[in-house]
Short mmCIF file of C-alpha atoms and ligand atoms in Angstrom, two decimals:
data_model
loop_
_atom_site.label_atom_id
_atom_site.label_comp_id
_atom_site.label_asym_id
_atom_site.label_seq_id
_atom_site.Cartn_x
_atom_site.Cartn_y
_atom_site.Cartn_z
CA UNK A 251 83.83 120.71 -2.58
CA UNK A 252 80.38 119.35 -1.75
CA UNK A 253 79.57 115.69 -2.22
CA UNK A 254 76.00 114.45 -2.01
CA UNK A 255 76.33 111.55 0.48
CA UNK A 256 73.66 108.86 0.41
CA UNK A 257 71.18 109.05 3.26
CA UNK A 258 72.55 106.02 5.16
CA UNK A 259 76.18 107.19 4.92
CA UNK A 260 75.19 110.66 6.16
CA UNK A 261 73.23 109.09 9.03
CA UNK A 262 76.11 106.81 10.12
CA UNK A 263 78.62 109.74 10.01
CA UNK A 264 76.27 112.00 11.98
CA UNK A 265 75.57 109.37 14.60
CA UNK A 266 79.32 108.82 15.15
CA UNK A 267 79.96 112.59 15.22
CA UNK A 268 77.21 113.17 17.74
CA UNK A 269 79.14 110.93 20.13
CA UNK A 270 82.31 112.88 19.58
CA UNK A 271 84.01 110.64 17.02
CA UNK A 272 85.30 111.60 13.60
CA UNK A 273 83.84 109.82 10.61
CA UNK A 274 84.32 110.16 6.87
CA UNK A 275 83.41 108.49 3.61
CA UNK A 276 86.72 107.23 2.22
CA UNK A 277 88.56 105.48 -0.58
CA UNK A 278 86.95 104.30 -3.82
CA UNK A 279 83.62 106.06 -3.22
CA UNK A 280 85.28 109.47 -2.79
CA UNK A 281 87.44 108.81 -5.89
CA UNK A 282 84.35 107.89 -7.93
CA UNK A 283 82.26 110.90 -6.82
CA UNK A 284 85.14 113.30 -7.46
CA UNK A 285 85.25 111.82 -10.97
CA UNK A 286 81.52 112.37 -11.27
CA UNK A 287 80.70 108.65 -11.20
CA UNK A 288 78.25 106.86 -9.03
CA UNK A 289 80.12 104.59 -6.58
CA UNK A 290 79.14 100.93 -6.25
CA UNK A 291 79.72 100.88 -2.53
CA UNK A 292 80.46 103.38 0.28
CA UNK A 293 83.20 102.81 2.87
CA UNK A 294 83.38 104.83 6.02
CA UNK A 295 86.38 105.35 8.33
CA UNK A 296 86.19 106.55 11.88
CA UNK A 297 88.15 107.37 14.99
CA UNK A 298 85.74 105.16 17.01
CA UNK A 299 87.01 101.75 17.91
CA UNK A 300 84.97 98.86 16.57
CA UNK A 301 83.29 98.25 19.91
CA UNK A 302 82.47 101.97 20.10
CA UNK A 303 81.05 101.94 16.56
CA UNK A 304 78.87 98.92 17.55
CA UNK A 305 77.71 100.82 20.62
CA UNK A 306 76.77 103.93 18.63
CA UNK A 307 74.90 101.88 15.99
CA UNK A 308 73.56 99.20 18.29
CA UNK A 309 69.95 99.61 17.22
CA UNK A 310 70.86 99.34 13.56
CA UNK A 311 71.13 96.16 11.58
CA UNK A 312 74.73 95.31 12.33
CA UNK A 313 76.71 92.41 10.98
CA UNK A 314 79.70 91.87 13.23
CA UNK A 315 82.18 90.45 10.72
CA UNK A 316 85.79 91.44 10.37
CA UNK A 317 85.84 93.12 13.71
CA UNK A 318 89.38 92.04 14.35
CA UNK A 319 90.56 94.00 11.32
CA UNK A 320 88.73 97.03 12.64
CA UNK A 321 85.72 96.72 10.37
CA UNK A 322 82.06 96.73 11.35
CA UNK A 323 79.57 95.96 8.53
CA UNK A 324 76.13 97.61 8.68
CA UNK A 325 73.44 96.27 6.49
CA UNK A 326 70.72 98.77 5.60
CA UNK A 327 68.09 98.56 2.88
CA UNK A 328 69.86 95.57 1.35
CA UNK A 329 73.19 97.31 1.08
CA UNK A 330 76.33 96.79 3.18
CA UNK A 331 78.37 99.70 4.57
CA UNK A 332 81.79 98.97 5.94
CA UNK A 333 82.95 101.12 8.83
CA UNK A 334 86.65 100.77 9.61
CA UNK A 335 88.55 102.27 12.46
CA UNK A 336 91.46 104.54 11.48
CA UNK A 337 94.50 102.31 11.42
CA UNK A 338 98.06 101.93 10.28
CA UNK A 339 99.52 98.67 9.05
CA UNK A 340 102.35 97.22 11.08
CA UNK A 341 105.42 95.75 9.37
CA UNK A 342 104.72 93.54 6.33
CA UNK A 343 105.52 89.88 5.99
CA UNK A 344 106.14 88.14 2.64
CA UNK A 345 105.20 91.24 0.59
CA UNK A 346 101.52 90.61 1.19
CA UNK A 347 100.14 91.10 4.64
CA UNK A 348 100.81 93.30 7.63
CA UNK A 349 101.90 91.40 10.76
CA UNK A 350 99.51 93.47 12.80
CA UNK A 351 97.30 96.55 12.45
CA UNK A 352 97.28 99.37 14.96
CA UNK A 353 94.34 101.57 15.52
CA UNK A 354 95.20 105.27 15.46
CA UNK A 355 93.29 108.42 16.10
CA UNK A 356 94.34 110.47 13.07
CA UNK A 357 92.69 110.46 9.72
CA UNK A 358 96.04 111.45 8.16
CA UNK A 359 97.74 108.28 9.33
CA UNK A 360 94.87 106.14 7.99
CA UNK A 361 95.03 107.87 4.61
CA UNK A 362 98.77 107.48 4.36
CA UNK A 363 98.56 103.66 4.51
CA UNK A 364 96.30 103.61 1.45
CA UNK A 365 97.70 102.64 -1.97
CA UNK A 366 97.22 105.46 -4.42
CA UNK A 367 96.57 109.18 -4.09
CA UNK A 368 93.22 108.86 -5.89
CA UNK A 369 92.16 106.28 -3.26
CA UNK A 370 93.44 108.27 -0.26
CA UNK A 371 90.81 111.01 0.00
CA UNK A 372 88.11 111.34 2.65
CA UNK A 373 84.95 113.42 2.81
CA UNK A 374 82.35 114.51 5.31
CA UNK A 375 79.97 117.48 5.28
CA UNK A 376 81.73 119.00 8.31
CA UNK A 377 85.26 119.12 6.81
CA UNK A 378 84.58 118.84 3.10
CA UNK A 379 87.21 116.99 1.05
CA UNK A 380 90.35 115.91 2.93
CA UNK A 381 93.04 115.35 0.32
CA UNK A 382 96.55 115.34 1.87
CA UNK A 383 98.21 113.66 -1.09
CA UNK A 384 96.67 115.64 -4.00
CA UNK A 385 94.41 112.84 -5.17
CA UNK A 386 91.99 115.32 -6.79
CA UNK A 387 94.85 116.88 -8.76
CA UNK A 388 95.93 113.40 -9.90
CA UNK A 389 92.32 112.68 -11.01
CA UNK A 390 92.56 115.87 -12.98
CA UNK A 391 95.84 114.70 -14.50
CA UNK A 392 94.49 111.17 -14.97
CA UNK A 393 97.35 109.67 -12.98
CA UNK A 394 97.77 106.65 -10.74
CA UNK A 395 100.46 107.54 -8.19
CA UNK A 396 101.52 105.81 -4.98
CA UNK A 397 101.00 107.44 -1.64
CA UNK A 398 104.61 107.72 -0.38
CA UNK A 399 107.58 105.90 -1.79
CA UNK A 400 106.44 103.52 -4.59
CA UNK A 401 109.28 101.03 -4.07
CA UNK A 402 108.42 100.67 -0.38
CA UNK A 403 104.65 100.45 -1.03
CA UNK A 404 105.03 97.60 -3.55
CA UNK A 405 107.38 95.75 -1.24
CA UNK A 406 104.82 96.00 1.59
CA UNK A 407 102.08 94.57 -0.55
CA UNK A 408 102.81 93.31 -4.07
CA UNK A 409 99.12 93.10 -4.99
CA UNK A 410 99.27 96.89 -5.29
CA UNK A 411 101.24 96.33 -8.49
CA UNK A 412 98.13 94.78 -10.09
CA UNK A 413 95.86 97.29 -8.46
CA UNK A 414 97.84 100.10 -10.11
CA UNK A 415 97.44 98.35 -13.51
CA UNK A 416 93.74 97.79 -12.75
CA UNK A 417 93.03 101.45 -12.01
CA UNK A 418 95.03 102.45 -15.07
CA UNK A 419 93.03 100.07 -17.25
CA UNK A 420 89.61 100.70 -15.80
CA UNK A 421 89.83 104.50 -15.35
CA UNK A 422 91.97 105.07 -18.44
CA UNK A 423 94.72 106.76 -16.38
CA UNK A 424 98.47 106.81 -16.95
CA UNK A 425 100.77 105.57 -14.27
CA UNK A 426 103.11 108.15 -12.73
CA UNK A 427 106.79 107.65 -13.80
CA UNK A 428 108.21 106.75 -10.40
CA UNK A 429 105.30 104.47 -9.63
CA UNK A 430 105.67 102.81 -13.06
CA UNK A 431 109.42 102.27 -12.59
CA UNK A 432 108.81 100.66 -9.20
CA UNK A 433 106.16 98.40 -10.78
CA UNK A 434 108.69 97.09 -13.31
CA UNK A 435 111.38 96.76 -10.71
CA UNK A 436 109.20 94.82 -8.23
CA UNK A 437 107.07 92.72 -10.61
CA UNK A 438 108.67 89.44 -9.39
CA UNK A 439 107.22 90.04 -5.92
CA UNK A 440 103.84 88.96 -7.34
CA UNK A 441 105.11 85.43 -6.93
CA UNK A 442 104.30 85.85 -3.25
CA UNK A 443 100.65 86.62 -3.98
CA UNK A 444 97.99 83.86 -4.24
CA UNK A 445 96.59 83.07 -7.67
CA UNK A 446 93.06 83.80 -6.44
CA UNK A 447 93.94 87.40 -5.57
CA UNK A 448 95.95 87.77 -8.77
CA UNK A 449 93.09 86.49 -10.90
CA UNK A 450 90.56 88.80 -9.29
CA UNK A 451 92.64 91.87 -10.18
CA UNK A 452 93.71 90.47 -13.54
CA UNK A 453 90.13 90.05 -14.74
CA UNK A 454 89.42 93.63 -13.82
CA UNK A 455 92.55 94.73 -15.77
CA UNK A 456 91.23 92.74 -18.80
CA UNK A 457 87.84 94.41 -18.58
CA UNK A 458 89.19 97.98 -18.54
CA UNK A 459 88.95 100.38 -21.44
CA UNK A 460 92.71 101.01 -21.34
CA UNK A 461 93.60 97.33 -21.46
CA UNK A 462 95.67 97.60 -24.64
CA UNK A 463 98.24 100.01 -23.31
CA UNK A 464 98.41 98.22 -19.96
CA UNK A 465 99.01 94.81 -21.43
CA UNK A 466 101.56 96.13 -23.95
CA UNK A 467 103.35 98.36 -21.44
CA UNK A 468 103.44 95.88 -18.58
CA UNK A 469 103.89 92.48 -20.31
CA UNK A 470 106.87 91.86 -17.96
CA UNK A 471 104.39 92.03 -15.04
CA UNK A 472 101.82 89.76 -16.67
CA UNK A 473 104.55 87.24 -17.54
CA UNK A 474 105.32 86.73 -13.84
CA UNK A 475 102.04 84.78 -13.43
CA UNK A 476 101.46 83.85 -17.10
CA UNK A 477 105.05 83.07 -18.36
CA UNK A 478 103.46 81.48 -21.47
CA UNK A 479 103.31 84.97 -23.01
CA UNK A 480 107.07 85.29 -23.16
CA UNK A 481 107.53 83.45 -26.49
CA UNK A 482 104.67 85.42 -28.05
CA UNK A 483 106.28 88.79 -27.47
CA UNK A 484 107.94 89.94 -30.70
CA UNK A 485 107.05 86.70 -32.47
CA UNK A 486 106.68 87.77 -36.13
CA UNK A 487 103.90 85.91 -37.97
CA UNK A 488 105.28 86.24 -41.55
CA UNK A 489 101.78 85.99 -42.96
CA UNK A 490 99.89 88.43 -45.14
CA UNK A 491 96.85 88.25 -42.87
CA UNK A 492 98.87 89.70 -40.05
CA UNK A 493 100.62 92.99 -39.43
CA UNK A 494 101.51 92.52 -35.74
CA UNK A 495 103.63 90.07 -33.77
CA UNK A 496 101.65 87.37 -31.86
CA UNK A 497 101.53 89.29 -28.55
CA UNK A 498 100.51 92.64 -30.08
CA UNK A 499 97.82 90.86 -32.15
CA UNK A 500 96.62 89.12 -28.96
CA UNK A 501 96.41 92.38 -27.04
CA UNK A 502 94.57 94.13 -29.85
CA UNK A 503 92.09 91.24 -30.00
CA UNK A 504 91.42 91.62 -26.25
CA UNK A 505 90.81 95.36 -26.71
CA UNK A 506 88.51 94.77 -29.68
CA UNK A 507 86.26 92.24 -27.98
CA UNK A 508 83.26 93.13 -25.79
CA UNK A 509 84.27 93.57 -22.16
CA UNK A 510 82.70 90.37 -20.93
CA UNK A 511 84.89 88.13 -18.74
CA UNK A 512 84.84 84.91 -20.77
CA UNK A 513 85.22 86.76 -24.07
CA UNK A 514 88.21 88.82 -22.82
CA UNK A 515 89.91 85.70 -21.41
CA UNK A 516 89.29 83.81 -24.61
CA UNK A 517 90.70 86.73 -26.65
CA UNK A 518 93.76 86.82 -24.42
CA UNK A 519 94.44 83.09 -24.65
CA UNK A 520 93.27 82.30 -28.22
CA UNK A 521 96.67 82.23 -29.91
CA UNK A 522 98.95 81.04 -27.08
CA UNK A 523 99.74 77.88 -29.10
CA UNK A 524 101.06 79.82 -32.08
CA UNK A 525 104.80 79.92 -31.27
CA UNK A 526 104.76 76.12 -30.83
CA UNK A 527 102.89 75.50 -34.06
CA UNK A 528 104.78 77.84 -36.32
CA UNK A 529 105.95 76.60 -39.72
CA UNK A 530 107.26 78.44 -42.77
CA UNK A 531 106.34 77.16 -46.26
CA UNK A 532 108.50 77.21 -49.40
CA UNK A 533 107.42 80.76 -50.15
CA UNK A 534 108.54 82.00 -46.79
CA UNK A 535 104.95 82.41 -45.53
CA UNK A 536 104.25 81.55 -41.89
CA UNK A 537 101.49 79.12 -40.82
CA UNK A 538 100.13 77.97 -37.48
CA UNK A 539 98.25 74.79 -38.30
CA UNK A 540 96.64 73.21 -35.26
CA UNK A 541 97.24 76.21 -33.01
CA UNK A 542 93.63 76.45 -31.73
CA UNK A 543 93.86 73.01 -30.09
CA UNK A 544 97.25 73.71 -28.47
CA UNK A 545 95.97 77.18 -27.35
CA UNK A 546 92.88 75.53 -25.85
CA UNK A 547 95.03 73.06 -23.89
CA UNK A 548 97.28 75.84 -22.68
CA UNK A 549 94.25 77.94 -21.73
CA UNK A 550 92.88 75.06 -19.69
CA UNK A 551 96.13 74.74 -17.74
CA UNK A 552 96.48 78.49 -17.24
CA UNK A 553 92.90 78.97 -16.08
CA UNK A 554 93.19 76.01 -13.71
CA UNK A 555 96.37 77.54 -12.28
CA UNK A 556 94.68 80.88 -11.91
CA UNK A 557 91.71 79.24 -10.18
CA UNK A 558 89.08 80.34 -12.68
CA UNK A 559 85.63 78.82 -11.90
CA UNK A 560 84.64 75.82 -14.04
CA UNK A 561 82.07 77.54 -16.23
CA UNK A 562 84.44 80.37 -17.14
CA UNK A 563 87.18 77.87 -17.85
CA UNK A 564 85.05 75.50 -19.94
CA UNK A 565 83.44 78.25 -21.99
CA UNK A 566 86.74 79.97 -22.60
CA UNK A 567 88.34 76.73 -23.73
CA UNK A 568 85.45 75.97 -26.11
CA UNK A 569 85.65 79.43 -27.72
CA UNK A 570 89.37 79.07 -28.21
CA UNK A 571 89.11 75.60 -29.74
CA UNK A 572 86.66 76.88 -32.32
CA UNK A 573 87.91 80.45 -32.83
CA UNK A 574 89.43 79.68 -36.19
CA UNK A 575 86.67 77.48 -37.76
CA UNK A 576 85.78 78.42 -41.30
CA UNK A 577 82.44 77.02 -42.28
CA UNK A 578 80.57 77.76 -45.41
CA UNK A 579 78.00 80.39 -44.48
CA UNK A 580 74.88 78.25 -44.94
CA UNK A 581 72.13 77.37 -42.44
CA UNK A 582 73.08 73.70 -42.30
CA UNK A 583 76.73 74.42 -41.27
CA UNK A 584 75.69 77.24 -38.96
CA UNK A 585 73.30 74.82 -37.16
CA UNK A 586 76.11 72.27 -36.81
CA UNK A 587 78.50 74.91 -35.46
CA UNK A 588 75.87 76.19 -33.04
CA UNK A 589 75.20 72.64 -31.90
CA UNK A 590 78.90 72.11 -31.34
CA UNK A 591 79.59 75.29 -29.33
CA UNK A 592 76.07 75.55 -27.79
CA UNK A 593 73.40 78.10 -28.57
CA UNK A 594 74.37 80.28 -25.64
CA UNK A 595 77.99 80.62 -26.62
CA UNK A 596 77.56 80.97 -30.40
CA UNK A 597 77.21 84.76 -30.42
CA UNK A 598 80.40 84.99 -28.30
CA UNK A 599 82.27 82.83 -30.83
CA UNK A 600 81.24 85.21 -33.64
CA UNK A 601 82.22 88.17 -31.49
CA UNK A 602 85.64 86.62 -30.87
CA UNK A 603 86.06 85.99 -34.58
CA UNK A 604 85.16 89.58 -35.33
CA UNK A 605 87.68 90.90 -32.77
CA UNK A 606 90.35 88.54 -34.10
CA UNK A 607 89.80 89.98 -37.60
CA UNK A 608 89.92 93.52 -36.28
CA UNK A 609 93.37 92.81 -34.88
CA UNK A 610 94.73 91.49 -38.22
CA UNK A 611 95.77 93.20 -41.45
CA UNK A 612 93.31 96.07 -42.07
CA UNK A 613 93.50 95.51 -45.86
CA UNK A 614 91.68 92.15 -45.51
CA UNK A 615 89.36 93.18 -42.73
CA UNK A 616 86.12 94.05 -44.46
CA UNK A 617 85.46 90.63 -46.04
CA UNK A 618 86.20 88.93 -42.75
CA UNK A 619 83.80 91.17 -40.88
CA UNK A 620 81.15 90.57 -43.52
CA UNK A 621 81.66 86.85 -43.09
CA UNK A 622 81.22 87.13 -39.30
CA UNK A 623 78.06 89.23 -39.82
CA UNK A 624 76.71 86.64 -42.14
CA UNK A 625 77.35 83.80 -39.62
CA UNK A 626 75.51 85.79 -37.00
CA UNK A 627 72.62 86.71 -39.31
CA UNK A 628 72.04 83.10 -40.35
CA UNK A 629 72.10 82.05 -36.73
CA UNK A 630 69.53 84.73 -35.83
CA UNK A 631 67.23 83.54 -38.62
CA UNK A 632 67.65 79.93 -37.48
CA UNK A 633 66.79 80.90 -33.86
CA UNK A 634 63.73 82.83 -34.89
CA UNK A 635 62.40 79.97 -36.97
CA UNK A 636 62.77 77.71 -33.92
CA UNK A 637 65.81 75.68 -35.07
CA UNK A 638 67.24 73.12 -32.70
CA UNK A 639 70.81 73.27 -31.42
CA UNK A 640 70.69 70.71 -28.63
CA UNK A 641 69.20 67.31 -28.08
CA UNK A 642 67.02 68.69 -25.32
CA UNK A 643 65.05 70.84 -27.73
CA UNK A 644 63.96 67.91 -29.91
CA UNK A 645 60.18 67.78 -30.34
CA UNK A 646 60.32 64.09 -29.43
CA UNK A 647 61.73 62.96 -26.06
CA UNK A 648 62.66 59.64 -24.51
CA UNK A 649 59.13 58.99 -23.23
CA UNK A 650 57.61 59.58 -26.62
CA UNK A 651 60.03 56.95 -28.00
CA UNK A 652 59.04 54.47 -25.29
CA UNK A 653 55.42 55.05 -26.20
CA UNK A 654 56.36 54.13 -29.77
CA UNK A 655 57.42 50.74 -28.49
CA UNK A 656 61.16 51.17 -28.18
CA UNK A 657 62.04 50.42 -24.58
CA UNK A 658 65.71 49.50 -24.55
CA UNK A 659 67.76 52.39 -23.07
CA UNK A 660 70.58 52.12 -25.54
CA UNK A 661 68.17 52.00 -28.48
CA UNK A 662 66.35 55.10 -27.19
CA UNK A 663 69.67 56.95 -27.00
CA UNK A 664 70.49 55.90 -30.61
CA UNK A 665 67.08 57.09 -31.83
CA UNK A 666 67.47 60.49 -30.18
CA UNK A 667 70.90 60.93 -31.70
CA UNK A 668 69.65 59.88 -35.11
CA UNK A 669 66.67 62.27 -34.99
CA UNK A 670 68.84 65.08 -33.75
CA UNK A 671 71.27 64.65 -36.65
CA UNK A 672 68.39 64.68 -39.08
CA UNK A 673 67.02 67.89 -37.64
CA UNK A 674 70.43 69.63 -37.49
CA UNK A 675 71.11 68.65 -41.13
CA UNK A 676 67.72 69.91 -42.21
CA UNK A 677 66.50 66.44 -43.22
CA UNK A 678 63.51 66.46 -40.86
CA UNK A 679 61.27 69.10 -39.38
CA UNK A 680 61.42 69.37 -35.59
CA UNK A 681 57.79 68.40 -35.01
CA UNK A 682 56.41 65.40 -33.14
CA UNK A 683 54.66 64.13 -36.20
CA UNK A 684 57.65 64.40 -38.56
CA UNK A 685 60.03 62.76 -36.12
CA UNK A 686 57.55 59.98 -35.30
CA UNK A 687 57.27 59.24 -39.01
CA UNK A 688 61.02 59.07 -39.37
CA UNK A 689 61.21 56.52 -36.56
CA UNK A 690 58.40 54.50 -38.13
CA UNK A 691 60.35 54.53 -41.40
CA UNK A 692 63.45 52.99 -39.81
CA UNK A 693 61.39 50.47 -37.89
CA UNK A 694 59.94 49.40 -41.27
CA UNK A 695 63.44 49.05 -42.86
P1 ATP B 4 86.47 99.50 -6.11
O1 ATP B 4 85.79 100.53 -6.93
O2 ATP B 4 86.93 98.36 -6.94
O3 ATP B 4 85.76 99.05 -4.91
P2 ATP B 4 88.23 100.65 -4.24
O4 ATP B 4 89.24 101.71 -4.41
O5 ATP B 4 87.09 100.92 -3.39
O6 ATP B 4 87.81 100.24 -5.69
P3 ATP B 4 88.71 98.42 -2.53
O7 ATP B 4 89.45 97.20 -2.78
O8 ATP B 4 87.29 98.37 -2.26
O9 ATP B 4 89.01 99.39 -3.74
O10 ATP B 4 89.46 99.12 -1.33
C1 ATP B 4 88.93 100.25 -0.64
C2 ATP B 4 90.08 101.24 -0.28
O11 ATP B 4 90.99 100.58 0.57
C3 ATP B 4 90.89 101.72 -1.47
O12 ATP B 4 90.30 102.82 -2.09
C4 ATP B 4 92.19 102.03 -0.79
O13 ATP B 4 92.10 103.29 -0.16
C5 ATP B 4 92.34 100.94 0.27
N1 ATP B 4 93.06 99.78 -0.19
C6 ATP B 4 92.50 98.65 -0.69
N2 ATP B 4 93.47 97.74 -0.97
C7 ATP B 4 94.62 98.26 -0.59
C8 ATP B 4 95.94 97.82 -0.61
N3 ATP B 4 96.28 96.59 -1.07
N4 ATP B 4 96.91 98.66 -0.12
C9 ATP B 4 96.62 99.86 0.35
N5 ATP B 4 95.35 100.34 0.38
C10 ATP B 4 94.36 99.60 -0.07
MG1 MG B 5 85.47 99.54 -2.81
#
């Protein structure tokens, strides 16, 4: 098999080889090229020790970080290339980190410490593809399979449990039976992994095309770090709008929404408050009054625990709070809703509502989708006619108001709010002249 290596990778490998060392492209980049995809970054492994790698590449633009883990980073044409010395990991502590790493001279040993067969292939032009663990065959079979004994590999490093789910979700691969059994068996070990590392993998799982089967098939794993899902699993909704239990509906909403981080998180967390808010009326029909607010509070706690950044957290919470609003599809109400959620987030809210409908009873779907389309269309029309959704876009600002003779800060604030409400409600045009007149009117009164 011939892989077209990028110029820089080829150059680094050839320089190392010319000094008698072995060097290969390795890991994700080989997996991606074997799959016919363009890798986002290229990692290189070599028999040269870090100081020897530095020596060989000394004229190049070298960043000396991570040298103690055996990694030298070379920056070239704005891109980083990581060159790591062949190594094995020593014994593992706390299911998450090796106590020490040992440099070794054989590629085989280096590949055998790697997590999955599809990630344990190496390539250079001299030797072609090195694939001791049948990674290429597993790519063909669309299978995530541990290198070595799965139970042992997950005990060494529990993050691999989420990495397996991530590759399954992103690549659309199944997980090999033995690997899958070991994932279920060892899921609790994730308690030893920091929430930052969990979150980073979990977001990738959520973004994958195979997210539905991963979340449904491995809810026991997800519940280790988000135990709030446990009451949702199998929770029947007893409502004609729904055909799935709360967890299945949730997962289907995630799969139906665009794969954008905030949207996928909002879809995941939008109904978490349902089990708490469940009531059954005299006809035996289930209701969840007030669940968006409870879900939003729970989402805030969960995202704080998982160390989401503030923007992601705030946007997600806002979307959840408003996911169930039912406004009359008229410009005035659309403007109010857009003002409430913010112009930037409004399309995401509609996208979330659309996905939520897609995950409900198919018999009632088309009218809900039409409604979502209408809310988006009206918003688009409002945007193109220059409608205002935030106080900042008012045609009159604080200085203009001062120039009209109102100098008290509190009064200025009140005026702005008053004008903003008029504009949102369609009772005034957003022009300097119209707004000035409105202020003159109240001054007269
Ligand atoms: P991506 O496309 O996301 O970069 P990747 O496979 O390159 O995927 P990285 O996290 O960049 O993933 O890791 C590079 C390589 O290092 C992997 O392909 C794998 O061979 C190895 N590796 C990474 N993390 C682990 C781990 N926790 N245990 C064992 N091997 C690992
Ligand atoms: Mg990588």
